[in-house]
Amino acid sequence: MSHPNLASIFNKDEKRVDWHDKALWFVRHKRDRTVHNVKGWESLRDLGHGIKAHTLSNIDNYLIQFEQNALKNGVQVHWAANGEEHNQIVHKILKEHKAKKIVKSKSMLTEECHLNPYLEADGIEVIDTDLGERIVQLAKEPPSHVVLPAIHKDRHQVDELFQEHLGTEPCDGDPQYLTSEARKHLREKFIQADAAITGVNFAVAETGGFVVCTNEGNADMGVHLAPVHIACMGIEKIIPKQEHLGVFLRLLARSATGQPITTYSSHFKKPRNGAKMHIIIVDNGRAEQLSRPDFRASLHCIRCGACMNTCPIYRRSGGHSYDYTIPGPIGSILSPGKDLKKHSSLPFASTLCGSCSDVCPVKIDIHSQLYKWRQIITKETPQPFIKKKSMAVMGKIFSKPVQFEKIGKVARWSLRNLPKSVINSKPNAWGKTRDLPKGPNQSFDDWYKEREQNK
Ligand code: SF4
C-alpha cells in the first residue's frame, strides 16, 4: 500500500495522532535544548559530515583495514552481499554452536534482513531485548521508529500485551510495574541464551573494535552471559579512527533523545576467554546507493531518528505508514534505491520544509534528495492521469507571469464566491480533510505595490 493509504489508517485514531505528534515533538525540543548547550555544535556537525564523506570515498580500504585488525583480535569476520547471505551466515554460526535460544539487542540491519522469521522457521527462539523492540515483537509488528520502536503504542496497550503474553496483572498502564515485569521476563531469557546478536553503531578501522549504544544495557547483558556474540553491521558503519568516536557519540545521543551521552556506549574488541565473537559485514544494496552521486550522502546516516521526530508528516502519519524498515525522511531516500516502484510514494511524504536537513547531525541534505527522487520517480513510474495533466497545466501557468496573475484573480474570486461543495469536490484531495482559506481581495503582488506607493 502507498504512504497516503497507510497514513489514512493511522489517521483514523485522532487521539493517537495527537499524542504521537506531541511525544515526538517533545523529543525534538529536548534535542534542541541539549544541542544549544554545546559550543561549536555546527562545527561538530561539519566534522561528522566530513569524516563520513571521507570514509565513504575510501570505504574499501577502511573495511579491509577493519577486517585485518578484527582478525588479529581473534574475531571471525564474515562478508554478506545481501540479506539472504547475512541470514544464512548467522544460521550457520548458530548451528555450529548448537544455539537454539538467542537474545538480540536492537539492530535495524537484522530487521532489514528479516532475520527473526528466518531463524524462527528453523525452530530457533529469538528474543528482542530492547524494551520497545520486545513490545513490538510481542505485538507481531515491525518497529515504527529507529530509536523509539514502540512509540506508536501507549502504556495501556502495553499493559494489555503484557497481560496476554507475559501473564502480568492489569495495572492501568503503570509504567513502573510494566518495566519491572519486563525486566524479570528478559532476565530469564538472558540467563538461558546460547548466543547474543547485536547491531553495531560504529566500527573502528584502526583497531578492529566496534561500539554498540543502548540505554538499557541489554546488549552488554546478552553478550556477557552468552558464549557466542554475533555482531551484524552494514558497511557504512565503518569509521577510520578511534578518535572519531568522540565526534559521533556526542552527535548521536544528543540528536536521538537529547541526552548528553547514551547510557551505555559499549566498546567490543575481542572475545572473552572461552567465548566466540563473529562480525558480519553486510552490503545489501549499500554499494549501489554509494554509486548514485545524488544519494550517496544518505549513507552518512547514524540512525539517530532526529529527522523523524521533527518531520510533520512522520509525526502525523506514524512509522508504519512508510512500509519500510527505516521510516521517515531518511527511509524515504533509502527505500526507492531498493525498489523504486514499491516505494515510489515515499519521497512525496514530505512538505520539503527542510527541517529534517536542519536537525540531521551529519548534515545530510535530506529534503534535496527527496526532491531529486521525486524527479526520477515522475519520469520513471506511471503517474495518475489527473496529476500528470494538472502539473503540466500548472507548469505553463507558473512560467508566464501575465497568465499567473489572471488565474490568480479567478482563483481568489472562486474561493470567495463558489459554494463549499464545489471548492471541496472530489478532485480536490486537499479539501477532503481541510477547509481552504477565504480568498483575499488582492494578490500579494498588488498588496506589495500598493504599500510601496503609499510609503
Ligand atoms: S538522516 Fe540524519 S537525522 Fe535522520 S536518522 Fe539519519 S543521522 Fe539522524
XYZ file of C-alpha atoms in Angstrom, residues 116-349:
234
model
C 13.880 -13.214 13.080
C 11.394 -15.060 10.826
C 14.312 -16.743 9.034
C 15.650 -18.226 12.289
C 12.235 -18.917 13.782
C 11.363 -21.031 10.737
C 14.082 -23.444 11.938
C 12.751 -23.546 15.493
C 15.270 -21.036 16.892
C 13.878 -18.702 19.575
C 14.900 -15.074 19.030
C 14.091 -12.618 21.812
C 14.473 -8.903 21.182
C 15.753 -7.493 24.451
C 15.331 -3.755 23.963
C 12.068 -2.984 25.803
C 10.463 -1.169 22.866
C 11.572 -3.915 20.473
C 10.199 -6.611 22.784
C 6.857 -4.782 22.889
C 6.549 -4.696 19.091
C 7.796 -8.281 18.866
C 5.015 -9.417 21.215
C 2.531 -7.400 19.125
C 3.918 -9.084 15.956
C 4.636 -5.683 14.434
C 7.777 -4.100 12.982
C 9.371 -1.147 14.832
C 7.871 2.184 13.849
C 10.913 4.345 14.717
C 14.660 3.672 14.678
C 15.230 4.798 18.276
C 11.731 4.514 19.790
C 10.409 1.323 18.166
C 7.108 1.222 20.084
C 6.341 4.962 20.046
C 3.021 4.223 18.313
C 1.754 2.286 21.361
C 0.510 3.845 24.590
C 1.078 2.322 28.031
C -2.448 0.869 28.192
C -1.825 -1.109 25.025
C 1.452 -2.345 26.532
C -0.440 -3.327 29.692
C -2.831 -5.472 27.602
C 0.017 -7.025 25.614
C 1.924 -7.984 28.761
C -1.197 -9.494 30.337
C -1.728 -11.600 27.236
C 1.869 -12.710 26.648
C 3.670 -12.412 29.985
C 0.742 -13.142 32.314
C 1.019 -9.837 34.199
C -1.749 -8.349 36.377
C -3.874 -5.492 34.985
C -2.157 -2.277 36.172
C -3.862 0.589 34.344
C -0.695 1.089 32.314
C 1.570 1.670 35.343
C 4.990 2.166 33.674
C 6.952 1.145 36.778
C 5.124 -2.171 37.146
C 5.321 -2.883 33.405
C 9.056 -2.172 33.284
C 9.807 -4.316 36.314
C 7.811 -7.218 34.826
C 9.640 -6.812 31.511
C 12.936 -6.862 33.392
C 12.045 -10.159 35.146
C 10.906 -11.720 31.866
C 14.014 -10.621 29.971
C 16.398 -11.635 32.753
C 15.210 -15.241 32.378
C 15.871 -15.045 28.645
C 19.364 -13.581 29.146
C 20.298 -16.395 31.516
C 19.046 -19.115 29.146
C 20.605 -17.664 25.954
C 23.013 -19.755 23.863
C 24.095 -16.776 21.740
C 23.730 -12.996 21.640
C 23.241 -10.930 18.498
C 23.920 -7.198 18.469
C 23.993 -4.445 15.917
C 26.969 -2.119 15.508
C 26.807 1.666 15.792
C 30.407 2.378 14.852
C 33.206 0.052 13.701
C 36.736 1.447 14.006
C 39.106 0.547 11.165
C 42.350 1.284 13.039
C 41.535 -1.017 15.984
C 39.135 -3.632 14.602
C 36.850 -2.818 17.558
C 33.264 -1.623 17.497
C 30.770 0.270 19.644
C 27.168 -0.590 20.483
C 24.995 2.107 22.081
C 21.967 1.270 24.236
C 20.117 2.977 27.035
C 19.092 -0.245 28.759
C 22.384 -2.144 28.854
C 20.675 -5.052 27.114
C 23.434 -5.560 24.538
C 26.024 -5.906 27.327
C 23.838 -8.214 29.373
C 23.336 -10.560 26.406
C 26.942 -10.538 25.250
C 28.435 -11.011 28.725
C 26.272 -14.010 29.557
C 26.150 -15.914 26.250
C 29.149 -17.905 24.967
C 28.760 -16.597 21.391
C 28.475 -12.981 20.211
C 27.423 -12.232 16.619
C 27.638 -8.550 15.640
C 25.905 -7.507 12.404
C 26.970 -4.292 10.682
C 26.201 -2.508 7.439
C 29.309 -1.425 5.521
C 28.529 2.245 6.218
C 29.132 1.819 9.968
C 32.886 1.986 9.471
C 34.845 4.997 10.750
C 38.609 5.386 10.312
C 39.919 6.127 13.811
C 39.155 5.670 17.493
C 39.368 9.462 18.000
C 36.411 9.909 15.607
C 34.159 8.187 18.142
C 34.286 11.384 20.199
C 32.549 13.205 17.354
C 29.860 10.643 16.598
C 28.979 9.628 20.159
C 28.388 13.295 21.014
C 26.286 13.833 17.899
C 24.269 10.626 18.231
C 22.999 10.812 21.814
C 22.046 14.477 21.666
C 20.268 14.158 18.326
C 18.474 10.933 19.242
C 16.999 11.631 22.671
C 18.514 14.904 23.855
C 20.846 13.054 26.265
C 24.455 14.251 26.598
C 25.604 10.634 26.281
C 23.881 7.303 25.657
C 23.662 5.382 28.945
C 25.801 2.501 27.655
C 28.349 3.090 24.883
C 29.959 -0.333 24.979
C 33.280 -0.983 23.241
C 33.895 -4.522 21.979
C 37.230 -5.647 20.635
C 37.889 -9.328 21.212
C 36.072 -12.393 22.544
C 36.095 -13.164 26.281
C 38.236 -16.130 27.349
C 36.465 -19.265 26.156
C 33.824 -17.319 24.172
C 33.487 -16.664 20.422
C 32.928 -13.407 18.599
C 31.789 -13.051 14.978
C 31.269 -9.931 12.879
C 29.166 -9.985 9.722
C 29.780 -7.081 7.333
C 26.742 -6.592 5.118
C 26.255 -4.722 1.838
C 22.595 -5.372 0.929
C 22.265 -2.512 -1.571
C 24.576 -0.039 0.142
C 27.319 -0.198 -2.525
C 24.669 0.559 -5.146
C 23.473 3.580 -3.165
C 27.105 4.683 -2.903
C 27.310 4.643 -6.697
C 24.462 7.187 -7.006
C 26.143 10.607 -6.727
C 22.897 12.368 -5.755
C 22.087 9.924 -2.964
C 25.398 8.604 -1.603
C 25.310 11.053 1.316
C 22.298 9.130 2.668
C 24.875 6.553 3.803
C 26.222 9.098 6.316
C 23.181 8.339 8.470
C 23.945 7.367 12.080
C 20.305 6.354 12.754
C 19.571 8.955 15.422
C 15.928 9.374 14.387
C 16.024 13.192 14.682
C 14.657 13.632 11.151
C 11.635 11.512 12.149
C 10.986 13.447 15.369
C 10.898 16.753 13.533
C 9.062 15.707 10.360
C 5.437 16.959 10.369
C 4.410 14.112 8.088
C 6.072 11.368 10.129
C 4.670 12.718 13.380
C 1.143 12.661 11.999
C 1.256 9.500 9.914
C 3.304 7.099 12.082
C 6.256 4.921 11.138
C 4.211 2.001 9.802
C 2.777 4.175 7.029
C 6.215 4.078 5.352
C 6.130 0.274 4.930
C 9.931 0.146 5.036
C 12.415 -0.881 7.747
C 13.702 2.682 8.138
C 10.740 5.073 8.199
C 10.612 8.858 7.995
C 12.604 11.222 5.786
C 15.788 9.115 5.671
C 13.819 5.953 4.909
C 12.151 7.802 2.054
C 15.580 8.359 0.485
C 16.920 4.854 1.123
C 13.838 2.864 0.089
C 13.437 3.959 -3.588
C 17.006 2.755 -4.169
C 15.850 -0.697 -3.061
C 12.610 -0.855 -5.031
C 11.611 2.251 -6.943
C 8.118 1.077 -7.857
C 7.162 -0.261 -4.447
C 8.357 2.821 -2.554
C 7.515 5.469 -5.141
C 5.068 7.273 -2.832
C 7.611 7.827 -0.036
C 9.631 10.792 -1.382
C 6.269 12.572 -1.694
C 5.547 12.046 2.023
